[in-house]
């Protein structure tokens, strides 16, 4: 019996896959637990429409990320931090500090989890910080750390 999986099923497939299973497995396990539906022509058409919609949404998300990258690239943020003699910084600049400064100075809401810092910034000066906007789109933001 051919079924369309509604959820990921271990050792069988992912949601949206059309798989061939035994009649008993489908009737006794997959269909009652609503893990799959029978692969009728109506359900196959619904699956095609759902896949097209998901592709359209994914493309819109990619376009939005590209647009945000264009807005973000020329911008820079300035973060004041306490520093001692010789430019020695007390503390560090974290991803949360960068996200807050971007919201305050540029007006863009950035998720701190998307800011790619290998280590917190512990020195004065200008640095480039990578921001992962989408799995395929990474933007660069100039962060200028100055003494208070």
PDB file of N, CA, C and O in Angstrom, residues 53-106:
ATOM      1  N   UNK A  53       3.600  25.410  -2.267  1.00  0.00           N
ATOM      2  CA  UNK A  53       3.453  26.489  -1.300  1.00  0.00           C
ATOM      3  C   UNK A  53       4.705  26.615  -0.444  1.00  0.00           C
ATOM      4  O   UNK A  53       5.191  27.723  -0.192  1.00  0.00           O
ATOM      5  N   UNK A  54       5.255  25.481   0.005  1.00  0.00           N
ATOM      6  CA  UNK A  54       6.459  25.515   0.828  1.00  0.00           C
ATOM      7  C   UNK A  54       7.649  26.084   0.052  1.00  0.00           C
ATOM      8  O   UNK A  54       8.461  26.828   0.603  1.00  0.00           O
ATOM      9  N   UNK A  55       7.753  25.743  -1.234  1.00  0.00           N
ATOM     10  CA  UNK A  55       8.823  26.295  -2.062  1.00  0.00           C
ATOM     11  C   UNK A  55       8.669  27.805  -2.211  1.00  0.00           C
ATOM     12  O   UNK A  55       9.646  28.544  -2.163  1.00  0.00           O
ATOM     13  N   UNK A  56       7.428  28.264  -2.384  1.00  0.00           N
ATOM     14  CA  UNK A  56       7.163  29.696  -2.527  1.00  0.00           C
ATOM     15  C   UNK A  56       7.542  30.441  -1.247  1.00  0.00           C
ATOM     16  O   UNK A  56       8.185  31.491  -1.286  1.00  0.00           O
ATOM     17  N   UNK A  57       7.168  29.882  -0.088  1.00  0.00           N
ATOM     18  CA  UNK A  57       7.497  30.501   1.193  1.00  0.00           C
ATOM     19  C   UNK A  57       9.014  30.525   1.403  1.00  0.00           C
ATOM     20  O   UNK A  57       9.571  31.525   1.864  1.00  0.00           O
ATOM     21  N   UNK A  58       9.690  29.434   1.055  1.00  0.00           N
ATOM     22  CA  UNK A  58      11.147  29.380   1.204  1.00  0.00           C
ATOM     23  C   UNK A  58      11.814  30.434   0.320  1.00  0.00           C
ATOM     24  O   UNK A  58      12.770  31.093   0.746  1.00  0.00           O
ATOM     25  N   UNK A  59      11.306  30.619  -0.896  1.00  0.00           N
ATOM     26  CA  UNK A  59      11.871  31.629  -1.794  1.00  0.00           C
ATOM     27  C   UNK A  59      11.629  33.031  -1.255  1.00  0.00           C
ATOM     28  O   UNK A  59      12.505  33.897  -1.322  1.00  0.00           O
ATOM     29  N   UNK A  60      10.442  33.278  -0.693  1.00  0.00           N
ATOM     30  CA  UNK A  60      10.147  34.584  -0.110  1.00  0.00           C
ATOM     31  C   UNK A  60      11.063  34.869   1.081  1.00  0.00           C
ATOM     32  O   UNK A  60      11.532  36.002   1.245  1.00  0.00           O
ATOM     33  N   UNK A  61      11.321  33.849   1.901  1.00  0.00           N
ATOM     34  CA  UNK A  61      12.231  34.023   3.039  1.00  0.00           C
ATOM     35  C   UNK A  61      13.646  34.340   2.556  1.00  0.00           C
ATOM     36  O   UNK A  61      14.345  35.180   3.149  1.00  0.00           O
ATOM     37  N   UNK A  62      14.079  33.673   1.496  1.00  0.00           N
ATOM     38  CA  UNK A  62      15.409  33.926   0.939  1.00  0.00           C
ATOM     39  C   UNK A  62      15.490  35.347   0.393  1.00  0.00           C
ATOM     40  O   UNK A  62      16.477  36.062   0.637  1.00  0.00           O
ATOM     41  N   UNK A  63      14.456  35.799  -0.314  1.00  0.00           N
ATOM     42  CA  UNK A  63      14.440  37.158  -0.860  1.00  0.00           C
ATOM     43  C   UNK A  63      14.450  38.199   0.265  1.00  0.00           C
ATOM     44  O   UNK A  63      15.132  39.224   0.164  1.00  0.00           O
ATOM     45  N   UNK A  64      13.697  37.926   1.331  1.00  0.00           N
ATOM     46  CA  UNK A  64      13.668  38.856   2.467  1.00  0.00           C
ATOM     47  C   UNK A  64      15.041  38.936   3.134  1.00  0.00           C
ATOM     48  O   UNK A  64      15.491  40.015   3.534  1.00  0.00           O
ATOM     49  N   UNK A  65      15.723  37.813   3.235  1.00  0.00           N
ATOM     50  CA  UNK A  65      17.061  37.792   3.834  1.00  0.00           C
ATOM     51  C   UNK A  65      18.051  38.558   2.954  1.00  0.00           C
ATOM     52  O   UNK A  65      18.910  39.283   3.462  1.00  0.00           O
ATOM     53  N   UNK A  66      17.935  38.424   1.641  1.00  0.00           N
ATOM     54  CA  UNK A  66      18.808  39.161   0.727  1.00  0.00           C
ATOM     55  C   UNK A  66      18.570  40.669   0.857  1.00  0.00           C
ATOM     56  O   UNK A  66      19.517  41.462   0.848  1.00  0.00           O
ATOM     57  N   UNK A  67      17.308  41.061   0.982  1.00  0.00           N
ATOM     58  CA  UNK A  67      16.970  42.474   1.131  1.00  0.00           C
ATOM     59  C   UNK A  67      17.525  43.032   2.445  1.00  0.00           C
ATOM     60  O   UNK A  67      18.067  44.139   2.493  1.00  0.00           O
ATOM     61  N   UNK A  68      17.396  42.244   3.522  1.00  0.00           N
ATOM     62  CA  UNK A  68      17.933  42.658   4.820  1.00  0.00           C
ATOM     63  C   UNK A  68      19.450  42.777   4.763  1.00  0.00           C
ATOM     64  O   UNK A  68      20.036  43.677   5.362  1.00  0.00           O
ATOM     65  N   UNK A  69      20.088  41.898   4.012  1.00  0.00           N
ATOM     66  CA  UNK A  69      21.544  41.963   3.858  1.00  0.00           C
ATOM     67  C   UNK A  69      21.939  43.271   3.186  1.00  0.00           C
ATOM     68  O   UNK A  69      22.903  43.926   3.604  1.00  0.00           O
ATOM     69  N   UNK A  70      21.177  43.682   2.150  1.00  0.00           N
ATOM     70  CA  UNK A  70      21.471  44.941   1.454  1.00  0.00           C
ATOM     71  C   UNK A  70      21.322  46.138   2.391  1.00  0.00           C
ATOM     72  O   UNK A  70      22.060  47.103   2.293  1.00  0.00           O
ATOM     73  N   UNK A  71      20.360  46.071   3.308  1.00  0.00           N
ATOM     74  CA  UNK A  71      20.171  47.152   4.274  1.00  0.00           C
ATOM     75  C   UNK A  71      21.270  47.158   5.326  1.00  0.00           C
ATOM     76  O   UNK A  71      21.690  48.204   5.804  1.00  0.00           O
ATOM     77  N   UNK A  72      21.736  45.978   5.690  1.00  0.00           N
ATOM     78  CA  UNK A  72      22.662  45.823   6.808  1.00  0.00           C
ATOM     79  C   UNK A  72      24.122  46.078   6.434  1.00  0.00           C
ATOM     80  O   UNK A  72      24.884  46.599   7.247  1.00  0.00           O
ATOM     81  N   UNK A  73      24.514  45.740   5.208  1.00  0.00           N
ATOM     82  CA  UNK A  73      25.921  45.821   4.798  1.00  0.00           C
ATOM     83  C   UNK A  73      26.533  47.208   4.979  1.00  0.00           C
ATOM     84  O   UNK A  73      27.628  47.327   5.514  1.00  0.00           O
ATOM     85  N   UNK A  74      25.901  48.317   4.540  1.00  0.00           N
ATOM     86  CA  UNK A  74      26.566  49.620   4.679  1.00  0.00           C
ATOM     87  C   UNK A  74      26.513  50.190   6.099  1.00  0.00           C
ATOM     88  O   UNK A  74      27.167  51.189   6.377  1.00  0.00           O
ATOM     89  N   UNK A  75      25.775  49.577   6.986  1.00  0.00           N
ATOM     90  CA  UNK A  75      25.586  50.114   8.336  1.00  0.00           C
ATOM     91  C   UNK A  75      26.729  49.716   9.265  1.00  0.00           C
ATOM     92  O   UNK A  75      27.434  48.749   9.036  1.00  0.00           O
ATOM     93  N   UNK A  76      26.842  50.496  10.334  1.00  0.00           N
ATOM     94  CA  UNK A  76      27.775  50.147  11.401  1.00  0.00           C
ATOM     95  C   UNK A  76      27.156  50.569  12.721  1.00  0.00           C
ATOM     96  O   UNK A  76      26.321  51.469  12.766  1.00  0.00           O
ATOM     97  N   UNK A  77      27.550  49.881  13.776  1.00  0.00           N
ATOM     98  CA  UNK A  77      27.062  50.225  15.112  1.00  0.00           C
ATOM     99  C   UNK A  77      28.259  50.571  15.991  1.00  0.00           C
ATOM    100  O   UNK A  77      29.352  50.033  15.813  1.00  0.00           O
ATOM    101  N   UNK A  78      28.017  51.479  16.934  1.00  0.00           N
ATOM    102  CA  UNK A  78      29.061  51.889  17.872  1.00  0.00           C
ATOM    103  C   UNK A  78      28.643  51.430  19.261  1.00  0.00           C
ATOM    104  O   UNK A  78      27.527  51.701  19.702  1.00  0.00           O
ATOM    105  N   UNK A  79      29.537  50.737  19.912  1.00  0.00           N
ATOM    106  CA  UNK A  79      29.253  50.226  21.246  1.00  0.00           C
ATOM    107  C   UNK A  79      30.267  50.814  22.220  1.00  0.00           C
ATOM    108  O   UNK A  79      31.469  50.534  22.127  1.00  0.00           O
ATOM    109  N   UNK A  80      29.800  51.651  23.162  1.00  0.00           N
ATOM    110  CA  UNK A  80      30.725  52.190  24.166  1.00  0.00           C
ATOM    111  C   UNK A  80      30.937  51.162  25.287  1.00  0.00           C
ATOM    112  O   UNK A  80      30.008  50.475  25.703  1.00  0.00           O
ATOM    113  N   UNK A  81      32.181  51.061  25.737  1.00  0.00           N
ATOM    114  CA  UNK A  81      32.494  50.119  26.814  1.00  0.00           C
ATOM    115  C   UNK A  81      33.581  50.748  27.686  1.00  0.00           C
ATOM    116  O   UNK A  81      34.394  51.535  27.203  1.00  0.00           O
ATOM    117  N   UNK A  82      33.569  50.424  28.950  1.00  0.00           N
ATOM    118  CA  UNK A  82      34.588  50.961  29.862  1.00  0.00           C
ATOM    119  C   UNK A  82      35.941  50.375  29.519  1.00  0.00           C
ATOM    120  O   UNK A  82      36.079  49.177  29.321  1.00  0.00           O
ATOM    121  N   UNK A  83      36.922  51.245  29.468  1.00  0.00           N
ATOM    122  CA  UNK A  83      38.277  50.806  29.155  1.00  0.00           C
ATOM    123  C   UNK A  83      39.262  51.553  30.041  1.00  0.00           C
ATOM    124  O   UNK A  83      39.034  52.689  30.435  1.00  0.00           O
ATOM    125  N   UNK A  84      40.324  50.883  30.345  1.00  0.00           N
ATOM    126  CA  UNK A  84      41.357  51.483  31.185  1.00  0.00           C
ATOM    127  C   UNK A  84      42.493  52.032  30.343  1.00  0.00           C
ATOM    128  O   UNK A  84      42.347  52.304  29.155  1.00  0.00           O
ATOM    129  N   UNK A  85      43.657  52.169  30.981  1.00  0.00           N
ATOM    130  CA  UNK A  85      44.828  52.700  30.290  1.00  0.00           C
ATOM    131  C   UNK A  85      45.285  51.721  29.211  1.00  0.00           C
ATOM    132  O   UNK A  85      45.214  50.514  29.375  1.00  0.00           O
ATOM    133  N   UNK A  86      45.746  52.255  28.107  1.00  0.00           N
ATOM    134  CA  UNK A  86      46.279  51.417  27.038  1.00  0.00           C
ATOM    135  C   UNK A  86      45.195  50.703  26.249  1.00  0.00           C
ATOM    136  O   UNK A  86      45.489  49.739  25.549  1.00  0.00           O
ATOM    137  N   UNK A  87      43.954  51.125  26.377  1.00  0.00           N
ATOM    138  CA  UNK A  87      42.874  50.490  25.622  1.00  0.00           C
ATOM    139  C   UNK A  87      42.434  49.155  26.177  1.00  0.00           C
ATOM    140  O   UNK A  87      41.794  48.370  25.491  1.00  0.00           O
ATOM    141  N   UNK A  88      42.769  48.891  27.423  1.00  0.00           N
ATOM    142  CA  UNK A  88      42.379  47.626  28.039  1.00  0.00           C
ATOM    143  C   UNK A  88      40.901  47.696  28.415  1.00  0.00           C
ATOM    144  O   UNK A  88      40.467  48.594  29.116  1.00  0.00           O
ATOM    145  N   UNK A  89      40.133  46.734  27.948  1.00  0.00           N
ATOM    146  CA  UNK A  89      38.677  46.744  28.111  1.00  0.00           C
ATOM    147  C   UNK A  89      38.277  45.977  29.367  1.00  0.00           C
ATOM    148  O   UNK A  89      38.809  44.905  29.651  1.00  0.00           O
ATOM    149  N   UNK A  90      37.345  46.581  30.120  1.00  0.00           N
ATOM    150  CA  UNK A  90      36.774  45.883  31.280  1.00  0.00           C
ATOM    151  C   UNK A  90      35.530  45.145  30.784  1.00  0.00           C
ATOM    152  O   UNK A  90      34.550  45.756  30.412  1.00  0.00           O
ATOM    153  N   UNK A  91      35.571  43.833  30.780  1.00  0.00           N
ATOM    154  CA  UNK A  91      34.452  43.050  30.271  1.00  0.00           C
ATOM    155  C   UNK A  91      34.638  42.778  28.789  1.00  0.00           C
ATOM    156  O   UNK A  91      35.757  42.780  28.277  1.00  0.00           O
ATOM    157  N   UNK A  92      33.520  42.543  28.094  1.00  0.00           N
ATOM    158  CA  UNK A  92      33.593  42.253  26.669  1.00  0.00           C
ATOM    159  C   UNK A  92      32.276  42.622  25.996  1.00  0.00           C
ATOM    160  O   UNK A  92      31.279  42.890  26.654  1.00  0.00           O
ATOM    161  N   UNK A  93      32.293  42.623  24.682  1.00  0.00           N
ATOM    162  CA  UNK A  93      31.100  42.898  23.889  1.00  0.00           C
ATOM    163  C   UNK A  93      30.565  41.554  23.408  1.00  0.00           C
ATOM    164  O   UNK A  93      31.261  40.803  22.723  1.00  0.00           O
ATOM    165  N   UNK A  94      29.324  41.253  23.782  1.00  0.00           N
ATOM    166  CA  UNK A  94      28.722  39.976  23.408  1.00  0.00           C
ATOM    167  C   UNK A  94      27.745  40.163  22.255  1.00  0.00           C
ATOM    168  O   UNK A  94      27.478  41.283  21.805  1.00  0.00           O
ATOM    169  N   UNK A  95      27.188  39.071  21.790  1.00  0.00           N
ATOM    170  CA  UNK A  95      26.198  39.106  20.713  1.00  0.00           C
ATOM    171  C   UNK A  95      24.956  39.881  21.153  1.00  0.00           C
ATOM    172  O   UNK A  95      24.345  40.591  20.353  1.00  0.00           O
ATOM    173  N   UNK A  96      24.588  39.769  22.417  1.00  0.00           N
ATOM    174  CA  UNK A  96      23.423  40.501  22.924  1.00  0.00           C
ATOM    175  C   UNK A  96      23.663  42.005  22.869  1.00  0.00           C
ATOM    176  O   UNK A  96      22.764  42.765  22.507  1.00  0.00           O
ATOM    177  N   UNK A  97      24.882  42.451  23.211  1.00  0.00           N
ATOM    178  CA  UNK A  97      25.223  43.876  23.132  1.00  0.00           C
ATOM    179  C   UNK A  97      25.115  44.386  21.688  1.00  0.00           C
ATOM    180  O   UNK A  97      24.615  45.492  21.450  1.00  0.00           O
ATOM    181  N   UNK A  98      25.572  43.573  20.745  1.00  0.00           N
ATOM    182  CA  UNK A  98      25.516  43.960  19.335  1.00  0.00           C
ATOM    183  C   UNK A  98      24.066  44.030  18.867  1.00  0.00           C
ATOM    184  O   UNK A  98      23.668  44.960  18.167  1.00  0.00           O
ATOM    185  N   UNK A  99      23.247  43.069  19.270  1.00  0.00           N
ATOM    186  CA  UNK A  99      21.829  43.054  18.885  1.00  0.00           C
ATOM    187  C   UNK A  99      21.107  44.268  19.454  1.00  0.00           C
ATOM    188  O   UNK A  99      20.302  44.908  18.755  1.00  0.00           O
ATOM    189  N   UNK A 100      21.382  44.603  20.710  1.00  0.00           N
ATOM    190  CA  UNK A 100      20.754  45.775  21.333  1.00  0.00           C
ATOM    191  C   UNK A 100      21.189  47.067  20.634  1.00  0.00           C
ATOM    192  O   UNK A 100      20.367  47.953  20.395  1.00  0.00           O
ATOM    193  N   UNK A 101      22.477  47.178  20.304  1.00  0.00           N
ATOM    194  CA  UNK A 101      22.983  48.378  19.640  1.00  0.00           C
ATOM    195  C   UNK A 101      22.386  48.514  18.238  1.00  0.00           C
ATOM    196  O   UNK A 101      22.056  49.617  17.802  1.00  0.00           O
ATOM    197  N   UNK A 102      22.215  47.403  17.529  1.00  0.00           N
ATOM    198  CA  UNK A 102      21.628  47.449  16.183  1.00  0.00           C
ATOM    199  C   UNK A 102      20.173  47.901  16.249  1.00  0.00           C
ATOM    200  O   UNK A 102      19.722  48.691  15.420  1.00  0.00           O
ATOM    201  N   UNK A 103      19.456  47.432  17.258  1.00  0.00           N
ATOM    202  CA  UNK A 103      18.055  47.832  17.404  1.00  0.00           C
ATOM    203  C   UNK A 103      17.965  49.325  17.731  1.00  0.00           C
ATOM    204  O   UNK A 103      17.120  50.037  17.200  1.00  0.00           O
ATOM    205  N   UNK A 104      18.844  49.787  18.572  1.00  0.00           N
ATOM    206  CA  UNK A 104      18.827  51.172  19.033  1.00  0.00           C
ATOM    207  C   UNK A 104      19.319  52.147  17.961  1.00  0.00           C
ATOM    208  O   UNK A 104      18.707  53.190  17.733  1.00  0.00           O
ATOM    209  N   UNK A 105      20.410  51.801  17.263  1.00  0.00           N
ATOM    210  CA  UNK A 105      21.048  52.740  16.343  1.00  0.00           C
ATOM    211  C   UNK A 105      20.542  52.620  14.907  1.00  0.00           C
ATOM    212  O   UNK A 105      20.393  53.634  14.221  1.00  0.00           O
ATOM    213  N   UNK A 106      20.308  51.411  14.439  1.00  0.00           N
ATOM    214  CA  UNK A 106      19.890  51.210  13.049  1.00  0.00           C
ATOM    215  C   UNK A 106      18.380  51.018  12.947  1.00  0.00           C
ATOM    216  O   UNK A 106      17.773  51.329  11.939  1.00  0.00           O
TER     217      UNK A 106
END
